[in-house]
Short mmCIF file of C-alpha atoms in Angstrom, two decimals:
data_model
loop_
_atom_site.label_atom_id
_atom_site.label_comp_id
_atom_site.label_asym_id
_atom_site.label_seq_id
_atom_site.Cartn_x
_atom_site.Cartn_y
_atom_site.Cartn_z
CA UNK A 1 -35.74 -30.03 27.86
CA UNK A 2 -32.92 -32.23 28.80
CA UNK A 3 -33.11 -35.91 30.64
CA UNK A 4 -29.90 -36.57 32.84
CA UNK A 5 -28.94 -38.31 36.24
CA UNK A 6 -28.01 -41.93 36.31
CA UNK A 7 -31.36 -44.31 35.20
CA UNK A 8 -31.44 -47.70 36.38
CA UNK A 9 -29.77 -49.60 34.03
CA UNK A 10 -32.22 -52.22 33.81
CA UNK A 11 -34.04 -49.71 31.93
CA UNK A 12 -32.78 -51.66 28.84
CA UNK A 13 -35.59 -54.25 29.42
CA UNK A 14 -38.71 -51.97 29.24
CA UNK A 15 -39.24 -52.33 25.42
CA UNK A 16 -40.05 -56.29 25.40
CA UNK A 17 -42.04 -55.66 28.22
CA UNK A 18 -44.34 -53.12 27.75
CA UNK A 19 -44.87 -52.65 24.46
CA UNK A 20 -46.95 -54.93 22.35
CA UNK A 21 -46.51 -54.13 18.66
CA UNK A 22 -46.63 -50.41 19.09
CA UNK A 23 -49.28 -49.97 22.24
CA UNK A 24 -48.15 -49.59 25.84
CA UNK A 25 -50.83 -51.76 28.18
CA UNK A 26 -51.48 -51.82 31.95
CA UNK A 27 -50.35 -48.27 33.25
CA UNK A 28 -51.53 -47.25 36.61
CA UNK A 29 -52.07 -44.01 37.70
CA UNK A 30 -51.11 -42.95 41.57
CA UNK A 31 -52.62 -39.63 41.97
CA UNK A 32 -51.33 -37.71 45.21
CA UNK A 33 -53.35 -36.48 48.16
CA UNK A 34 -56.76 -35.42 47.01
CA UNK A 35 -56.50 -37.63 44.09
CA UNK A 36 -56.39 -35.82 40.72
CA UNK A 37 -59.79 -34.00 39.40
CA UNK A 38 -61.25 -33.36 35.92
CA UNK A 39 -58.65 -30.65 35.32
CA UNK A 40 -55.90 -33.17 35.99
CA UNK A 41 -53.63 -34.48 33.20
CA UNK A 42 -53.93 -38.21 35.16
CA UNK A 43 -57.47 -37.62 34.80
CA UNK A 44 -57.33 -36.97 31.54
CA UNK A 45 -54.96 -39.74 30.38
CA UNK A 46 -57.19 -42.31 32.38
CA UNK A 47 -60.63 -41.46 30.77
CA UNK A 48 -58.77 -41.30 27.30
CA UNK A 49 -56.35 -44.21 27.40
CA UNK A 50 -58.15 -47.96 27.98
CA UNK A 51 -54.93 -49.30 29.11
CA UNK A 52 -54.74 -46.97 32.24
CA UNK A 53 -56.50 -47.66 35.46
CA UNK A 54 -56.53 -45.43 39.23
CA UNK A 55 -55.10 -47.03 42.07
CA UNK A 56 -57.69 -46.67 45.04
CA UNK A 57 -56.78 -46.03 48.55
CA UNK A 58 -59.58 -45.41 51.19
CA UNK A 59 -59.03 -42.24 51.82
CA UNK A 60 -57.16 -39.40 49.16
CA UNK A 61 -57.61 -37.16 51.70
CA UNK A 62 -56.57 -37.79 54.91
CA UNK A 63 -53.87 -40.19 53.17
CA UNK A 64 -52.55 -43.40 55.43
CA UNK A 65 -49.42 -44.88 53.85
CA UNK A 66 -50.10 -48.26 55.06
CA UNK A 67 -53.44 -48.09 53.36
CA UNK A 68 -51.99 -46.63 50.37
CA UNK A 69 -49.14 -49.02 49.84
CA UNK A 70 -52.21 -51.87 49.86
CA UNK A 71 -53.83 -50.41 47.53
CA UNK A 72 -50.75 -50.19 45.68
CA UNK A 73 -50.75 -53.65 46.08
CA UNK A 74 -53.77 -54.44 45.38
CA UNK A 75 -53.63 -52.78 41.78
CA UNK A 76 -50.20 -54.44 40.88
CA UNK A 77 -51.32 -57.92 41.90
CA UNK A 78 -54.52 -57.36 39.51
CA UNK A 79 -51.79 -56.61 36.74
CA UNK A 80 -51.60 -59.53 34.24
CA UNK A 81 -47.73 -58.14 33.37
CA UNK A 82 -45.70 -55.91 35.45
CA UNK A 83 -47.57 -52.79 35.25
CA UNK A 84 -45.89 -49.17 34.50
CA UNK A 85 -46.74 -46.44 37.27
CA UNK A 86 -47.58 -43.02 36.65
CA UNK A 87 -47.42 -41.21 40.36
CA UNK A 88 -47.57 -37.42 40.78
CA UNK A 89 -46.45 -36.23 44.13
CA UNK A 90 -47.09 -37.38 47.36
CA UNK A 91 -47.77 -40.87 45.24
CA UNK A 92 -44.03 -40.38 43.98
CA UNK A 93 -42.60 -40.93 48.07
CA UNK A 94 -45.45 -43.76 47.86
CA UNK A 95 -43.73 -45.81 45.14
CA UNK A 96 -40.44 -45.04 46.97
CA UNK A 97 -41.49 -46.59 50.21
CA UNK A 98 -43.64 -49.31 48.43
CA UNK A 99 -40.75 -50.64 46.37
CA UNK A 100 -38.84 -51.23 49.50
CA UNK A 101 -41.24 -53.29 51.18
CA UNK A 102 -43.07 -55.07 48.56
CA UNK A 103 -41.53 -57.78 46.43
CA UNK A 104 -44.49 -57.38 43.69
CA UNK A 105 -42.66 -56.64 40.14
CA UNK A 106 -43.23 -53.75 37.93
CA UNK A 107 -41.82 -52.72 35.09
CA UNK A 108 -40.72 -49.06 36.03
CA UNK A 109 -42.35 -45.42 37.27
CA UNK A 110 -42.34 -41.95 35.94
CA UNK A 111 -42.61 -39.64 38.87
CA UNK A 112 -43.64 -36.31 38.83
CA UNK A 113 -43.82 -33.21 40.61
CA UNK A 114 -41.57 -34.95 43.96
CA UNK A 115 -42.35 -33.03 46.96
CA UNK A 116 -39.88 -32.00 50.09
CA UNK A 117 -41.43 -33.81 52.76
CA UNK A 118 -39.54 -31.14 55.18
CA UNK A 119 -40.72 -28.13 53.43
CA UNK A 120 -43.47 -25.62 55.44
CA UNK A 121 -45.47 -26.37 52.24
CA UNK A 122 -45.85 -30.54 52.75
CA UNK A 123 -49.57 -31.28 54.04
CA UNK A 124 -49.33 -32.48 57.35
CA UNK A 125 -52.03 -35.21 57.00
CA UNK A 126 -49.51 -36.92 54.80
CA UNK A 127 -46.41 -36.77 57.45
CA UNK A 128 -46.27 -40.45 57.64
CA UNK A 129 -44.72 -40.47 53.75
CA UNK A 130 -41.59 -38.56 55.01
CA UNK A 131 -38.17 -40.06 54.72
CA UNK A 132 -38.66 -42.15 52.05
CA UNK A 133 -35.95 -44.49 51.30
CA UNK A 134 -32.49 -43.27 50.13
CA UNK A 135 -31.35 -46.12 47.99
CA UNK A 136 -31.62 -47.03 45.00
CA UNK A 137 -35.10 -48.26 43.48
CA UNK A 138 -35.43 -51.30 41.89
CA UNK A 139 -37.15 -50.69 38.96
CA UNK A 140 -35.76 -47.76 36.34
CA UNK A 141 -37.83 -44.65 37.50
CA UNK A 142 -38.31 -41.21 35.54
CA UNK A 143 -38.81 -37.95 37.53
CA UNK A 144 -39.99 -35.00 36.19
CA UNK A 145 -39.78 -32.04 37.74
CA UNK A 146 -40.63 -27.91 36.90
CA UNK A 147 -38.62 -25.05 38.35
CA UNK A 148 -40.96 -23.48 40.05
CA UNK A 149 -42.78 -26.53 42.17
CA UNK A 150 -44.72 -24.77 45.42
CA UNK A 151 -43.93 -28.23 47.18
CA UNK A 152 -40.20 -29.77 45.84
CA UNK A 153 -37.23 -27.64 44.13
CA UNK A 154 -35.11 -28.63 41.06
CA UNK A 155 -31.91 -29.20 43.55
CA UNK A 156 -34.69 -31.85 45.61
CA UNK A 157 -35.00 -33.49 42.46
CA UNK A 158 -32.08 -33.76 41.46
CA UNK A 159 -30.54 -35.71 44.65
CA UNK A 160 -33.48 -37.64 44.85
CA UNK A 161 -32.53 -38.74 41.04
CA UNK A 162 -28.91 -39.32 42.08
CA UNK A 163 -30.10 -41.58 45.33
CA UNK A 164 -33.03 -43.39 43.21
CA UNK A 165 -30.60 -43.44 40.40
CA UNK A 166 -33.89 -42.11 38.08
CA UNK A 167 -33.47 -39.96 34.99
CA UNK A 168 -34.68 -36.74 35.42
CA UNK A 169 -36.80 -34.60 32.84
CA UNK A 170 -36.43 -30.75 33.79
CA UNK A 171 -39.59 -28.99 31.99
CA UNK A 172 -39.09 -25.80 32.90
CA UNK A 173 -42.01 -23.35 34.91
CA UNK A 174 -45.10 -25.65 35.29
CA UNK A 175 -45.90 -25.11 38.78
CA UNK A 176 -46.87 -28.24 40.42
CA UNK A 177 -47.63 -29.88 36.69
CA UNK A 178 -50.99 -30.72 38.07
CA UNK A 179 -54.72 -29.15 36.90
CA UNK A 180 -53.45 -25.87 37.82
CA UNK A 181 -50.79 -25.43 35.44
CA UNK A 182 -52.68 -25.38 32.22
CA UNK A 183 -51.41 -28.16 31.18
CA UNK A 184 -54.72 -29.51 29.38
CA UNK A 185 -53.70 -33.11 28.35
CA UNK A 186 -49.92 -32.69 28.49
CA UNK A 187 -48.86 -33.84 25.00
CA UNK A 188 -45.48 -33.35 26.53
CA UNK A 189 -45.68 -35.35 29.28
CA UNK A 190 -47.68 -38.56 27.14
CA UNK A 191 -44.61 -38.12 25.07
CA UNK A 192 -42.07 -38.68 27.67
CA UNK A 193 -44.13 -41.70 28.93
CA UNK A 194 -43.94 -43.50 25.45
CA UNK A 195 -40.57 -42.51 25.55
CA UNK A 196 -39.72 -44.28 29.06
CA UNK A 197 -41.71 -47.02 28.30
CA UNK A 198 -40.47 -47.72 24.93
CA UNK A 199 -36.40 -47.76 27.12
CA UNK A 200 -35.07 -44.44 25.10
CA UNK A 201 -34.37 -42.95 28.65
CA UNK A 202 -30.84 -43.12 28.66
CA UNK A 203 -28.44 -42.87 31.51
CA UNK A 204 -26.56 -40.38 29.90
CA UNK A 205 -27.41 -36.80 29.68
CA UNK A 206 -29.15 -35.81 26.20
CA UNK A 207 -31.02 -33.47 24.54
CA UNK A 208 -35.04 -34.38 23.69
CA UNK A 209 -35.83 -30.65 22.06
CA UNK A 210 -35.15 -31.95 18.39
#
């Protein structure tokens, strides 16, 4: 498993902000369209960890990104501290466009699972979250992605890392890392979080397997 790309470099300010003696606080979870069910990883994270709490759009399903960015909004502005988002994919091209638009400060994102808004496989009842913005986000971001994603392919990842200058995780064949992919509670994944949020994401490339 190997994190590379070029991370924000204000990445160097997570620790002081999100940890509190040795327990990260105020993560919220963006599931994508559908939201996440009971076979989820978010799912499971949220009912297990006090400090996480579900965005809430009006609809998961038929997925407006006007409506999605409020509620977006709506959960950061309820955050007593800039809040750390957890977004699996179509939420990951929500954070992109939200971060753009919305001058509300959080501490930083770990995407996973990005989709290819022009791929056959992208649901068209989420075509308004296409081209999401090119530029740099700013907050430090984390994507994760698996080589064999039905929706989004290592090489999309890896551009979008180099445009949102995010690290990038690379776990190798999870599918779409969502309830499908057996994935139970994803030690892995909770381990990469605490990593991120404790700022040992570096920009450099290095090797997490030890």
């Amino acid at each position: 498993m190997i994190i590379h790309s070029d991370a924000n470099e204000n990445a160097s300010f997570l620790p002081a902000r999100l940890i509190r003696g040795k327990r990260m606080k105020d993560i919220i979870i963006l599931p994508g369209i559908g939201g996440s069910g009971d076979a989820h990883w978010q799912t499971r994270w949220e009912i297990s960890s006090p400090e996480m709490r579900r965005f809430q759009p009006s609809d998961w399903d038929r997925p407006d990104l006007t409506d999605w960015m409020s509620a977006l909004d709506r959960a950061v502005g309820a955050s007593a501290t800039p809040p750390l988002l957890v977004a699996h994919s179509l939420a990951c091209l929500l954070v992109a466009h939200w971060q753009q638009l919305s001058s509300l400060a959080v501490a930083g994102a770990v995407l996973v699972a990005v989709p290819v808004p022009q791929s056959a496989s992208f649901p068209k009842e989420a075509a308004g979250f296409g081209n999401p913005p090119s530029q740099e986000m700013r907050f430090p971001t984390l994507i994760v992605a698996s080589a064999n994603d039905p929706f989004g392919t290592l090489e999309h990842a890896r551009a979008r890392a180099d445009l949102w200058g995010s690290g990038l995780v690379e776990i190798g064949a999870f599918g779409h890392i969502n309830g499908q992919s057996g994935l139970e509670e994803w030690t892995q994944g909770k381990a990469l979080l605490t990593a991120f949020a404790a700022g040992l994401a570096k920009p450099d490339r290095c090797d997490l397997a030890e």
